[in-house]
Amino acid sequence: MRRIPIVGGNWKMNTNCASARTLAAAVASSHRASSGVEVVLFPPFPYLIEVGAVLRDSAVMLGAQDLCHEADGAFTGEVSAAMLRDCGCTWVLVGHSERRHLIGESDELVNHKTLAAVRAGLNVILCIGETRAQREGGQTDAVNTGQLTAGLRGVTADQMKRVVIAYEPVWAIGTGLTATPEDAQAAHAAVRRTLAGLFNSTIAEATRIEYGGSMKPGNAAGLMRMQDIDGGLIGGASLNAGDFGAIVHAAAQS
Ligand code: PGA
Protein backbone atom coordinates (compact mmCIF):
# COMPACT_ATOMS: atom_id res chain seq x y z
CA MET A 1 0.00 0.00 0.00
CA ARG A 2 1.17 3.52 -0.81
CA ARG A 3 1.33 5.62 2.36
CA ILE A 4 1.88 9.38 2.14
CA PRO A 5 5.23 10.13 3.80
CA ILE A 6 5.12 12.53 6.75
CA VAL A 7 8.00 14.59 8.13
CA GLY A 8 7.74 16.47 11.42
CA GLY A 9 10.03 19.18 12.74
CA ASN A 10 10.14 18.94 16.53
CA TRP A 11 11.79 22.17 17.62
CA LYS A 12 11.71 21.14 21.30
CA MET A 13 12.63 24.01 23.67
CA ASN A 14 14.50 25.96 21.02
CA THR A 15 14.03 29.20 19.03
CA ASN A 16 12.65 32.55 20.17
CA CYS A 17 9.73 34.45 18.71
CA ALA A 18 11.74 36.05 15.92
CA SER A 19 13.78 32.98 14.98
CA ALA A 20 10.67 30.77 15.08
CA ARG A 21 9.00 33.04 12.53
CA THR A 22 12.10 33.10 10.32
CA LEU A 23 12.53 29.32 10.44
CA ALA A 24 8.84 28.69 9.72
CA ALA A 25 8.92 31.10 6.79
CA ALA A 26 11.95 29.35 5.31
CA VAL A 27 10.31 25.92 5.62
CA ALA A 28 7.02 27.22 4.20
CA SER A 29 8.66 28.86 1.19
CA SER A 30 10.46 25.69 0.15
CA HIS A 31 7.63 23.17 0.63
CA ARG A 32 4.95 22.51 -1.98
CA ALA A 33 1.87 20.34 -1.45
CA SER A 34 2.69 18.74 -4.80
CA SER A 35 5.82 17.18 -3.27
CA GLY A 36 3.60 14.38 -2.02
CA VAL A 37 4.97 14.69 1.53
CA GLU A 38 3.05 15.98 4.56
CA VAL A 39 5.12 18.40 6.62
CA VAL A 40 4.29 19.48 10.18
CA LEU A 41 6.17 21.89 12.44
CA PHE A 42 6.07 21.60 16.24
CA PRO A 43 7.18 24.93 17.74
CA PRO A 44 7.15 25.65 21.48
CA PHE A 45 3.71 26.58 22.87
CA PRO A 46 4.28 30.36 23.14
CA TYR A 47 5.06 30.65 19.43
CA LEU A 48 2.20 28.55 18.04
CA ILE A 49 0.05 31.50 17.01
CA GLU A 50 2.97 33.42 15.48
CA VAL A 51 4.19 30.38 13.56
CA GLY A 52 0.62 29.52 12.55
CA ALA A 53 0.28 32.97 11.01
CA VAL A 54 3.46 32.44 9.01
CA LEU A 55 2.27 29.02 7.80
CA ARG A 56 -1.30 30.11 7.02
CA ASP A 57 -1.12 30.13 3.22
CA SER A 58 1.42 27.35 2.94
CA ALA A 59 1.24 23.56 2.69
CA VAL A 60 3.01 23.18 6.05
CA MET A 61 0.84 22.14 9.00
CA LEU A 62 1.08 23.24 12.63
CA GLY A 63 1.41 20.96 15.65
CA ALA A 64 2.15 21.15 19.37
CA GLN A 65 4.74 19.17 21.31
CA ASP A 66 2.38 18.04 24.07
CA LEU A 67 -1.12 18.50 25.49
CA CYS A 68 -3.04 17.99 28.72
CA HIS A 69 -5.11 14.83 29.08
CA GLU A 70 -7.94 16.84 30.66
CA ALA A 71 -10.36 19.01 28.68
CA ASP A 72 -10.37 22.09 30.96
CA GLY A 73 -10.29 23.23 34.57
CA ALA A 74 -7.79 23.69 37.37
CA PHE A 75 -4.61 22.32 35.78
CA THR A 76 -2.04 25.07 36.24
CA GLY A 77 0.48 25.26 33.43
CA GLU A 78 -1.32 22.78 31.18
CA VAL A 79 -2.67 23.30 27.66
CA SER A 80 -5.80 21.54 26.40
CA ALA A 81 -6.58 19.99 23.03
CA ALA A 82 -9.26 22.62 22.42
CA MET A 83 -6.73 25.41 23.07
CA LEU A 84 -4.35 23.85 20.57
CA ARG A 85 -7.09 23.70 17.96
CA ASP A 86 -7.97 27.30 18.78
CA CYS A 87 -4.33 28.23 18.07
CA GLY A 88 -4.54 26.56 14.66
CA CYS A 89 -2.92 23.24 15.48
CA THR A 90 -4.04 20.15 13.61
CA TRP A 91 -1.34 17.86 15.07
CA VAL A 92 0.13 17.05 18.47
CA LEU A 93 3.04 14.90 19.67
CA VAL A 94 2.23 12.47 22.46
CA GLY A 95 4.62 10.34 24.49
CA HIS A 96 7.88 11.81 23.24
CA SER A 97 10.78 10.06 24.96
CA GLU A 98 11.87 13.30 26.63
CA ARG A 99 8.46 13.51 28.27
CA ARG A 100 8.48 9.83 29.21
CA HIS A 101 12.04 9.75 30.55
CA LEU A 102 12.82 13.33 31.68
CA ILE A 103 9.36 14.38 32.88
CA GLY A 104 8.21 10.91 33.96
CA GLU A 105 5.05 10.43 31.87
CA SER A 106 3.60 6.95 32.29
CA ASP A 107 2.06 4.76 29.60
CA GLU A 108 -1.30 5.46 31.22
CA LEU A 109 -0.89 9.23 31.00
CA VAL A 110 0.31 8.91 27.40
CA ASN A 111 -2.85 6.91 26.66
CA HIS A 112 -5.09 9.55 28.24
CA LYS A 113 -3.36 12.26 26.21
CA THR A 114 -3.78 10.25 23.01
CA LEU A 115 -7.49 9.81 23.71
CA ALA A 116 -7.94 13.49 24.58
CA ALA A 117 -6.27 14.48 21.32
CA VAL A 118 -8.12 12.18 18.93
CA ARG A 119 -11.46 12.86 20.62
CA ALA A 120 -10.86 16.58 20.09
CA GLY A 121 -10.18 15.98 16.41
CA LEU A 122 -6.41 16.46 16.52
CA ASN A 123 -4.03 14.26 14.58
CA VAL A 124 -1.56 12.51 16.87
CA ILE A 125 2.03 11.39 16.48
CA LEU A 126 2.40 8.76 19.19
CA CYS A 127 6.08 8.30 20.01
CA ILE A 128 7.51 4.99 21.20
CA GLY A 129 10.97 3.49 21.49
CA GLU A 130 13.41 1.56 23.60
CA THR A 131 16.37 2.71 25.70
CA ARG A 132 19.89 1.52 25.03
CA ALA A 133 19.72 -0.98 27.92
CA GLN A 134 16.44 -2.35 26.60
CA ARG A 135 17.92 -2.77 23.10
CA GLU A 136 21.02 -4.47 24.46
CA GLY A 137 18.74 -6.74 26.47
CA GLY A 138 16.87 -7.80 23.34
CA GLN A 139 13.74 -5.99 24.50
CA THR A 140 13.17 -3.64 21.53
CA ASP A 141 10.04 -5.25 20.12
CA ALA A 142 8.60 -6.03 23.56
CA VAL A 143 9.02 -2.40 24.67
CA ASN A 144 7.46 -1.06 21.47
CA THR A 145 4.58 -3.50 21.72
CA GLY A 146 3.98 -2.54 25.35
CA GLN A 147 4.04 1.20 24.63
CA LEU A 148 1.77 0.77 21.60
CA THR A 149 -0.72 -1.46 23.37
CA ALA A 150 -0.93 0.85 26.36
CA GLY A 151 -0.82 4.07 24.35
CA LEU A 152 -3.60 3.05 21.96
CA ARG A 153 -5.95 1.52 24.54
CA GLY A 154 -9.48 2.72 23.77
CA VAL A 155 -8.56 4.30 20.42
CA THR A 156 -11.12 3.24 17.81
CA ALA A 157 -10.40 1.94 14.33
CA ASP A 158 -11.86 5.15 12.93
CA GLN A 159 -9.66 7.31 15.18
CA MET A 160 -6.57 5.44 13.93
CA LYS A 161 -6.93 7.45 10.69
CA ARG A 162 -5.64 10.38 12.77
CA VAL A 163 -2.74 8.51 14.40
CA VAL A 164 0.84 8.28 13.18
CA ILE A 165 3.43 6.24 15.10
CA ALA A 166 6.95 7.60 15.56
CA TYR A 167 9.51 4.91 16.36
CA GLU A 168 12.30 6.75 18.12
CA PRO A 169 14.96 4.65 19.80
CA VAL A 170 15.84 6.67 22.90
CA TRP A 171 19.57 6.05 22.45
CA ALA A 172 19.44 7.67 18.99
CA ILE A 173 17.66 10.89 19.97
CA GLY A 174 19.96 13.88 19.95
CA THR A 175 23.03 11.67 20.18
CA GLY A 176 24.18 11.53 16.57
CA LEU A 177 23.71 7.74 16.73
CA THR A 178 21.14 6.42 14.26
CA ALA A 179 19.60 3.00 13.92
CA THR A 180 20.81 1.33 10.74
CA PRO A 181 18.13 1.24 8.03
CA GLU A 182 17.92 -2.53 8.55
CA ASP A 183 17.49 -2.29 12.34
CA ALA A 184 14.93 0.49 11.98
CA GLN A 185 13.05 -1.46 9.31
CA ALA A 186 12.92 -4.52 11.58
CA ALA A 187 11.46 -2.44 14.41
CA HIS A 188 8.96 -0.75 12.08
CA ALA A 189 7.82 -4.09 10.65
CA ALA A 190 7.29 -5.37 14.20
CA VAL A 191 5.29 -2.24 15.04
CA ARG A 192 3.10 -2.87 12.00
CA ARG A 193 2.53 -6.47 13.08
CA THR A 194 1.52 -5.22 16.53
CA LEU A 195 -0.94 -2.79 14.94
CA ALA A 196 -2.43 -5.65 12.94
CA GLY A 197 -2.95 -7.56 16.17
CA LEU A 198 -4.44 -4.58 18.00
CA PHE A 199 -6.71 -3.57 15.10
CA ASN A 200 -6.51 -5.40 11.77
CA SER A 201 -4.20 -5.72 8.78
CA THR A 202 -5.95 -2.96 6.82
CA ILE A 203 -5.32 -0.44 9.59
CA ALA A 204 -1.78 -1.72 10.08
CA GLU A 205 -1.04 -1.23 6.37
CA ALA A 206 -2.59 2.22 6.30
CA THR A 207 -0.91 3.62 9.45
CA ARG A 208 2.19 5.67 8.88
CA ILE A 209 5.22 4.79 11.00
CA GLU A 210 7.97 7.39 10.93
CA TYR A 211 11.50 7.06 12.28
CA GLY A 212 13.09 9.55 14.67
CA GLY A 213 16.54 9.76 16.21
CA SER A 214 19.36 11.77 14.68
CA MET A 215 17.83 11.71 11.20
CA LYS A 216 19.91 14.06 9.02
CA PRO A 217 20.24 14.84 5.30
CA GLY A 218 23.05 12.27 5.08
CA ASN A 219 21.09 9.30 6.45
CA ALA A 220 17.47 10.20 5.64
CA ALA A 221 17.31 8.65 2.16
CA GLY A 222 18.71 5.31 3.35
CA LEU A 223 16.20 5.11 6.16
CA MET A 224 13.17 6.28 4.20
CA ARG A 225 13.82 3.90 1.36
CA MET A 226 12.91 1.02 3.70
CA GLN A 227 9.50 -0.50 3.12
CA ASP A 228 7.95 0.23 6.52
CA ILE A 229 9.54 3.65 7.17
CA ASP A 230 7.04 6.32 6.16
CA GLY A 231 8.85 9.51 7.10
CA GLY A 232 10.74 11.07 9.96
CA LEU A 233 10.38 13.02 13.18
CA ILE A 234 13.29 15.41 13.18
CA GLY A 235 14.72 17.22 16.18
CA GLY A 236 18.14 18.84 15.80
CA ALA A 237 18.14 18.94 11.99
CA SER A 238 14.72 20.64 11.93
CA LEU A 239 16.28 23.80 13.35
CA ASN A 240 18.08 24.35 10.05
CA ALA A 241 15.68 24.99 7.17
CA GLY A 242 18.15 23.70 4.57
CA ASP A 243 18.76 20.42 6.40
CA PHE A 244 15.06 19.98 7.10
CA GLY A 245 14.22 20.66 3.45
CA ALA A 246 16.77 18.07 2.35
CA ILE A 247 15.10 15.48 4.60
CA VAL A 248 11.67 16.37 3.19
CA HIS A 249 13.14 15.97 -0.27
CA ALA A 250 14.47 12.50 0.66
CA ALA A 251 10.97 11.58 1.84
CA ALA A 252 9.52 12.75 -1.47
CA GLN A 253 11.95 10.49 -3.36
CA SER A 254 11.26 7.45 -1.16
P1 PGA B 1 16.85 14.33 17.02
O1 PGA B 1 15.44 14.31 17.78
O2 PGA B 1 16.56 14.38 15.55
O3 PGA B 1 17.55 15.57 17.52
O4 PGA B 1 17.58 13.08 17.41
C1 PGA B 1 14.38 13.53 17.29
C2 PGA B 1 13.19 13.66 18.21
O5 PGA B 1 13.39 13.78 19.42
O6 PGA B 1 12.04 13.67 17.76
mmCIF file of C-alpha atoms and ligand atoms in Angstrom:
data_model
loop_
_atom_site.group_PDB
_atom_site.id
_atom_site.type_symbol
_atom_site.label_atom_id
_atom_site.label_comp_id
_atom_site.label_asym_id
_atom_site.label_seq_id
_atom_site.Cartn_x
_atom_site.Cartn_y
_atom_site.Cartn_z
ATOM 1 C CA MET A 1 0.000 0.000 0.000
ATOM 2 C CA ARG A 2 1.172 3.524 -0.805
ATOM 3 C CA ARG A 3 1.332 5.624 2.363
ATOM 4 C CA ILE A 4 1.881 9.381 2.142
ATOM 5 C CA PRO A 5 5.232 10.131 3.805
ATOM 6 C CA ILE A 6 5.121 12.527 6.746
ATOM 7 C CA VAL A 7 7.997 14.593 8.132
ATOM 8 C CA GLY A 8 7.741 16.474 11.417
ATOM 9 C CA GLY A 9 10.030 19.184 12.738
ATOM 10 C CA ASN A 10 10.144 18.943 16.529
ATOM 11 C CA TRP A 11 11.789 22.172 17.623
ATOM 12 C CA LYS A 12 11.712 21.138 21.297
ATOM 13 C CA MET A 13 12.626 24.007 23.668
ATOM 14 C CA ASN A 14 14.498 25.960 21.016
ATOM 15 C CA THR A 15 14.033 29.204 19.034
ATOM 16 C CA ASN A 16 12.649 32.548 20.174
ATOM 17 C CA CYS A 17 9.728 34.445 18.706
ATOM 18 C CA ALA A 18 11.736 36.048 15.917
ATOM 19 C CA SER A 19 13.782 32.976 14.984
ATOM 20 C CA ALA A 20 10.671 30.773 15.080
ATOM 21 C CA ARG A 21 8.995 33.039 12.529
ATOM 22 C CA THR A 22 12.095 33.100 10.323
ATOM 23 C CA LEU A 23 12.529 29.319 10.440
ATOM 24 C CA ALA A 24 8.840 28.685 9.721
ATOM 25 C CA ALA A 25 8.925 31.105 6.788
ATOM 26 C CA ALA A 26 11.949 29.351 5.311
ATOM 27 C CA VAL A 27 10.310 25.921 5.622
ATOM 28 C CA ALA A 28 7.021 27.216 4.198
ATOM 29 C CA SER A 29 8.656 28.857 1.195
ATOM 30 C CA SER A 30 10.458 25.691 0.153
ATOM 31 C CA HIS A 31 7.628 23.175 0.633
ATOM 32 C CA ARG A 32 4.951 22.506 -1.977
ATOM 33 C CA ALA A 33 1.865 20.335 -1.447
ATOM 34 C CA SER A 34 2.687 18.735 -4.799
ATOM 35 C CA SER A 35 5.821 17.184 -3.274
ATOM 36 C CA GLY A 36 3.597 14.377 -2.018
ATOM 37 C CA VAL A 37 4.966 14.689 1.532
ATOM 38 C CA GLU A 38 3.054 15.980 4.559
ATOM 39 C CA VAL A 39 5.121 18.404 6.624
ATOM 40 C CA VAL A 40 4.289 19.481 10.183
ATOM 41 C CA LEU A 41 6.173 21.894 12.444
ATOM 42 C CA PHE A 42 6.071 21.596 16.239
ATOM 43 C CA PRO A 43 7.181 24.926 17.736
ATOM 44 C CA PRO A 44 7.152 25.653 21.481
ATOM 45 C CA PHE A 45 3.712 26.578 22.872
ATOM 46 C CA PRO A 46 4.285 30.359 23.136
ATOM 47 C CA TYR A 47 5.057 30.654 19.426
ATOM 48 C CA LEU A 48 2.203 28.549 18.036
ATOM 49 C CA ILE A 49 0.045 31.501 17.011
ATOM 50 C CA GLU A 50 2.969 33.415 15.485
ATOM 51 C CA VAL A 51 4.189 30.379 13.561
ATOM 52 C CA GLY A 52 0.623 29.520 12.549
ATOM 53 C CA ALA A 53 0.275 32.966 11.007
ATOM 54 C CA VAL A 54 3.462 32.443 9.008
ATOM 55 C CA LEU A 55 2.268 29.024 7.795
ATOM 56 C CA ARG A 56 -1.299 30.106 7.024
ATOM 57 C CA ASP A 57 -1.119 30.128 3.224
ATOM 58 C CA SER A 58 1.421 27.349 2.944
ATOM 59 C CA ALA A 59 1.244 23.557 2.690
ATOM 60 C CA VAL A 60 3.014 23.179 6.050
ATOM 61 C CA MET A 61 0.841 22.141 9.000
ATOM 62 C CA LEU A 62 1.075 23.236 12.632
ATOM 63 C CA GLY A 63 1.405 20.963 15.653
ATOM 64 C CA ALA A 64 2.149 21.153 19.371
ATOM 65 C CA GLN A 65 4.735 19.166 21.305
ATOM 66 C CA ASP A 66 2.381 18.035 24.074
ATOM 67 C CA LEU A 67 -1.122 18.505 25.494
ATOM 68 C CA CYS A 68 -3.037 17.989 28.721
ATOM 69 C CA HIS A 69 -5.111 14.834 29.080
ATOM 70 C CA GLU A 70 -7.945 16.836 30.664
ATOM 71 C CA ALA A 71 -10.360 19.014 28.682
ATOM 72 C CA ASP A 72 -10.367 22.085 30.963
ATOM 73 C CA GLY A 73 -10.294 23.228 34.568
ATOM 74 C CA ALA A 74 -7.785 23.687 37.372
ATOM 75 C CA PHE A 75 -4.609 22.324 35.776
ATOM 76 C CA THR A 76 -2.039 25.068 36.235
ATOM 77 C CA GLY A 77 0.477 25.255 33.430
ATOM 78 C CA GLU A 78 -1.316 22.777 31.183
ATOM 79 C CA VAL A 79 -2.670 23.296 27.663
ATOM 80 C CA SER A 80 -5.803 21.543 26.398
ATOM 81 C CA ALA A 81 -6.578 19.993 23.029
ATOM 82 C CA ALA A 82 -9.262 22.622 22.423
ATOM 83 C CA MET A 83 -6.732 25.412 23.075
ATOM 84 C CA LEU A 84 -4.354 23.849 20.574
ATOM 85 C CA ARG A 85 -7.093 23.701 17.963
ATOM 86 C CA ASP A 86 -7.969 27.304 18.776
ATOM 87 C CA CYS A 87 -4.332 28.234 18.066
ATOM 88 C CA GLY A 88 -4.541 26.561 14.658
ATOM 89 C CA CYS A 89 -2.921 23.237 15.475
ATOM 90 C CA THR A 90 -4.040 20.153 13.607
ATOM 91 C CA TRP A 91 -1.343 17.864 15.072
ATOM 92 C CA VAL A 92 0.131 17.051 18.472
ATOM 93 C CA LEU A 93 3.039 14.899 19.665
ATOM 94 C CA VAL A 94 2.230 12.469 22.461
ATOM 95 C CA GLY A 95 4.623 10.340 24.488
ATOM 96 C CA HIS A 96 7.877 11.812 23.237
ATOM 97 C CA SER A 97 10.778 10.062 24.961
ATOM 98 C CA GLU A 98 11.874 13.299 26.632
ATOM 99 C CA ARG A 99 8.462 13.509 28.272
ATOM 100 C CA ARG A 100 8.483 9.835 29.206
ATOM 101 C CA HIS A 101 12.039 9.754 30.550
ATOM 102 C CA LEU A 102 12.818 13.329 31.683
ATOM 103 C CA ILE A 103 9.355 14.375 32.882
ATOM 104 C CA GLY A 104 8.207 10.913 33.958
ATOM 105 C CA GLU A 105 5.052 10.431 31.868
ATOM 106 C CA SER A 106 3.599 6.949 32.285
ATOM 107 C CA ASP A 107 2.061 4.759 29.601
ATOM 108 C CA GLU A 108 -1.299 5.458 31.225
ATOM 109 C CA LEU A 109 -0.893 9.227 30.995
ATOM 110 C CA VAL A 110 0.307 8.910 27.398
ATOM 111 C CA ASN A 111 -2.845 6.909 26.665
ATOM 112 C CA HIS A 112 -5.091 9.553 28.243
ATOM 113 C CA LYS A 113 -3.362 12.264 26.205
ATOM 114 C CA THR A 114 -3.783 10.248 23.011
ATOM 115 C CA LEU A 115 -7.487 9.808 23.705
ATOM 116 C CA ALA A 116 -7.936 13.491 24.578
ATOM 117 C CA ALA A 117 -6.271 14.484 21.320
ATOM 118 C CA VAL A 118 -8.120 12.182 18.934
ATOM 119 C CA ARG A 119 -11.456 12.857 20.619
ATOM 120 C CA ALA A 120 -10.862 16.581 20.094
ATOM 121 C CA GLY A 121 -10.180 15.979 16.410
ATOM 122 C CA LEU A 122 -6.414 16.464 16.525
ATOM 123 C CA ASN A 123 -4.032 14.257 14.580
ATOM 124 C CA VAL A 124 -1.555 12.510 16.867
ATOM 125 C CA ILE A 125 2.033 11.391 16.483
ATOM 126 C CA LEU A 126 2.397 8.762 19.189
ATOM 127 C CA CYS A 127 6.085 8.297 20.006
ATOM 128 C CA ILE A 128 7.506 4.988 21.197
ATOM 129 C CA GLY A 129 10.967 3.490 21.492
ATOM 130 C CA GLU A 130 13.415 1.558 23.600
ATOM 131 C CA THR A 131 16.365 2.711 25.697
ATOM 132 C CA ARG A 132 19.889 1.522 25.029
ATOM 133 C CA ALA A 133 19.724 -0.979 27.918
ATOM 134 C CA GLN A 134 16.445 -2.354 26.595
ATOM 135 C CA ARG A 135 17.922 -2.771 23.101
ATOM 136 C CA GLU A 136 21.020 -4.467 24.460
ATOM 137 C CA GLY A 137 18.742 -6.738 26.472
ATOM 138 C CA GLY A 138 16.873 -7.796 23.338
ATOM 139 C CA GLN A 139 13.736 -5.991 24.501
ATOM 140 C CA THR A 140 13.175 -3.638 21.534
ATOM 141 C CA ASP A 141 10.040 -5.250 20.116
ATOM 142 C CA ALA A 142 8.598 -6.028 23.562
ATOM 143 C CA VAL A 143 9.025 -2.400 24.671
ATOM 144 C CA ASN A 144 7.457 -1.063 21.474
ATOM 145 C CA THR A 145 4.575 -3.500 21.722
ATOM 146 C CA GLY A 146 3.979 -2.541 25.346
ATOM 147 C CA GLN A 147 4.037 1.201 24.631
ATOM 148 C CA LEU A 148 1.765 0.767 21.596
ATOM 149 C CA THR A 149 -0.722 -1.462 23.367
ATOM 150 C CA ALA A 150 -0.928 0.850 26.364
ATOM 151 C CA GLY A 151 -0.821 4.074 24.353
ATOM 152 C CA LEU A 152 -3.598 3.049 21.958
ATOM 153 C CA ARG A 153 -5.949 1.524 24.538
ATOM 154 C CA GLY A 154 -9.482 2.721 23.767
ATOM 155 C CA VAL A 155 -8.562 4.298 20.421
ATOM 156 C CA THR A 156 -11.116 3.237 17.805
ATOM 157 C CA ALA A 157 -10.405 1.935 14.330
ATOM 158 C CA ASP A 158 -11.855 5.149 12.931
ATOM 159 C CA GLN A 159 -9.656 7.308 15.180
ATOM 160 C CA MET A 160 -6.575 5.442 13.927
ATOM 161 C CA LYS A 161 -6.930 7.451 10.695
ATOM 162 C CA ARG A 162 -5.636 10.375 12.770
ATOM 163 C CA VAL A 163 -2.742 8.512 14.397
ATOM 164 C CA VAL A 164 0.844 8.275 13.179
ATOM 165 C CA ILE A 165 3.426 6.245 15.096
ATOM 166 C CA ALA A 166 6.953 7.600 15.563
ATOM 167 C CA TYR A 167 9.511 4.908 16.359
ATOM 168 C CA GLU A 168 12.295 6.752 18.116
ATOM 169 C CA PRO A 169 14.958 4.648 19.798
ATOM 170 C CA VAL A 170 15.839 6.674 22.897
ATOM 171 C CA TRP A 171 19.567 6.052 22.454
ATOM 172 C CA ALA A 172 19.437 7.669 18.992
ATOM 173 C CA ILE A 173 17.661 10.886 19.969
ATOM 174 C CA GLY A 174 19.964 13.884 19.951
ATOM 175 C CA THR A 175 23.033 11.672 20.179
ATOM 176 C CA GLY A 176 24.181 11.532 16.569
ATOM 177 C CA LEU A 177 23.709 7.745 16.732
ATOM 178 C CA THR A 178 21.141 6.419 14.263
ATOM 179 C CA ALA A 179 19.600 3.000 13.920
ATOM 180 C CA THR A 180 20.806 1.330 10.736
ATOM 181 C CA PRO A 181 18.132 1.236 8.031
ATOM 182 C CA GLU A 182 17.916 -2.534 8.550
ATOM 183 C CA ASP A 183 17.490 -2.290 12.344
ATOM 184 C CA ALA A 184 14.935 0.492 11.982
ATOM 185 C CA GLN A 185 13.051 -1.464 9.308
ATOM 186 C CA ALA A 186 12.924 -4.524 11.576
ATOM 187 C CA ALA A 187 11.458 -2.445 14.405
ATOM 188 C CA HIS A 188 8.957 -0.749 12.080
ATOM 189 C CA ALA A 189 7.824 -4.094 10.652
ATOM 190 C CA ALA A 190 7.291 -5.368 14.197
ATOM 191 C CA VAL A 191 5.293 -2.245 15.040
ATOM 192 C CA ARG A 192 3.102 -2.867 12.000
ATOM 193 C CA ARG A 193 2.533 -6.469 13.079
ATOM 194 C CA THR A 194 1.524 -5.223 16.527
ATOM 195 C CA LEU A 195 -0.940 -2.787 14.945
ATOM 196 C CA ALA A 196 -2.426 -5.649 12.936
ATOM 197 C CA GLY A 197 -2.955 -7.558 16.165
ATOM 198 C CA LEU A 198 -4.439 -4.581 18.004
ATOM 199 C CA PHE A 199 -6.705 -3.574 15.100
ATOM 200 C CA ASN A 200 -6.506 -5.400 11.771
ATOM 201 C CA SER A 201 -4.200 -5.722 8.783
ATOM 202 C CA THR A 202 -5.945 -2.958 6.819
ATOM 203 C CA ILE A 203 -5.323 -0.436 9.590
ATOM 204 C CA ALA A 204 -1.778 -1.723 10.084
ATOM 205 C CA GLU A 205 -1.036 -1.234 6.371
ATOM 206 C CA ALA A 206 -2.589 2.225 6.297
ATOM 207 C CA THR A 207 -0.914 3.617 9.447
ATOM 208 C CA ARG A 208 2.189 5.670 8.883
ATOM 209 C CA ILE A 209 5.223 4.789 10.996
ATOM 210 C CA GLU A 210 7.969 7.385 10.932
ATOM 211 C CA TYR A 211 11.497 7.061 12.276
ATOM 212 C CA GLY A 212 13.087 9.548 14.675
ATOM 213 C CA GLY A 213 16.537 9.760 16.215
ATOM 214 C CA SER A 214 19.363 11.770 14.676
ATOM 215 C CA MET A 215 17.827 11.714 11.196
ATOM 216 C CA LYS A 216 19.910 14.062 9.024
ATOM 217 C CA PRO A 217 20.237 14.843 5.303
ATOM 218 C CA GLY A 218 23.047 12.267 5.082
ATOM 219 C CA ASN A 219 21.090 9.300 6.450
ATOM 220 C CA ALA A 220 17.469 10.199 5.637
ATOM 221 C CA ALA A 221 17.314 8.647 2.160
ATOM 222 C CA GLY A 222 18.713 5.309 3.355
ATOM 223 C CA LEU A 223 16.197 5.109 6.164
ATOM 224 C CA MET A 224 13.168 6.282 4.195
ATOM 225 C CA ARG A 225 13.816 3.900 1.356
ATOM 226 C CA MET A 226 12.909 1.017 3.703
ATOM 227 C CA GLN A 227 9.499 -0.499 3.124
ATOM 228 C CA ASP A 228 7.949 0.235 6.517
ATOM 229 C CA ILE A 229 9.539 3.650 7.167
ATOM 230 C CA ASP A 230 7.045 6.324 6.163
ATOM 231 C CA GLY A 231 8.850 9.514 7.099
ATOM 232 C CA GLY A 232 10.737 11.075 9.959
ATOM 233 C CA LEU A 233 10.377 13.016 13.185
ATOM 234 C CA ILE A 234 13.289 15.411 13.183
ATOM 235 C CA GLY A 235 14.719 17.218 16.179
ATOM 236 C CA GLY A 236 18.136 18.843 15.797
ATOM 237 C CA ALA A 237 18.135 18.945 11.994
ATOM 238 C CA SER A 238 14.720 20.638 11.930
ATOM 239 C CA LEU A 239 16.276 23.805 13.353
ATOM 240 C CA ASN A 240 18.083 24.348 10.053
ATOM 241 C CA ALA A 241 15.681 24.987 7.166
ATOM 242 C CA GLY A 242 18.147 23.701 4.574
ATOM 243 C CA ASP A 243 18.761 20.420 6.399
ATOM 244 C CA PHE A 244 15.056 19.980 7.102
ATOM 245 C CA GLY A 245 14.220 20.664 3.448
ATOM 246 C CA ALA A 246 16.771 18.069 2.350
ATOM 247 C CA ILE A 247 15.105 15.485 4.605
ATOM 248 C CA VAL A 248 11.671 16.369 3.193
ATOM 249 C CA HIS A 249 13.143 15.971 -0.273
ATOM 250 C CA ALA A 250 14.474 12.501 0.660
ATOM 251 C CA ALA A 251 10.972 11.583 1.844
ATOM 252 C CA ALA A 252 9.525 12.749 -1.470
ATOM 253 C CA GLN A 253 11.947 10.488 -3.362
ATOM 254 C CA SER A 254 11.259 7.448 -1.157
HETATM 255 P P1 PGA B 1 16.855 14.326 17.017
HETATM 256 O O1 PGA B 1 15.439 14.309 17.781
HETATM 257 O O2 PGA B 1 16.564 14.383 15.546
HETATM 258 O O3 PGA B 1 17.549 15.573 17.520
HETATM 259 O O4 PGA B 1 17.577 13.083 17.411
HETATM 260 C C1 PGA B 1 14.376 13.534 17.288
HETATM 261 C C2 PGA B 1 13.193 13.665 18.209
HETATM 262 O O5 PGA B 1 13.389 13.780 19.422
HETATM 263 O O6 PGA B 1 12.040 13.669 17.756
#
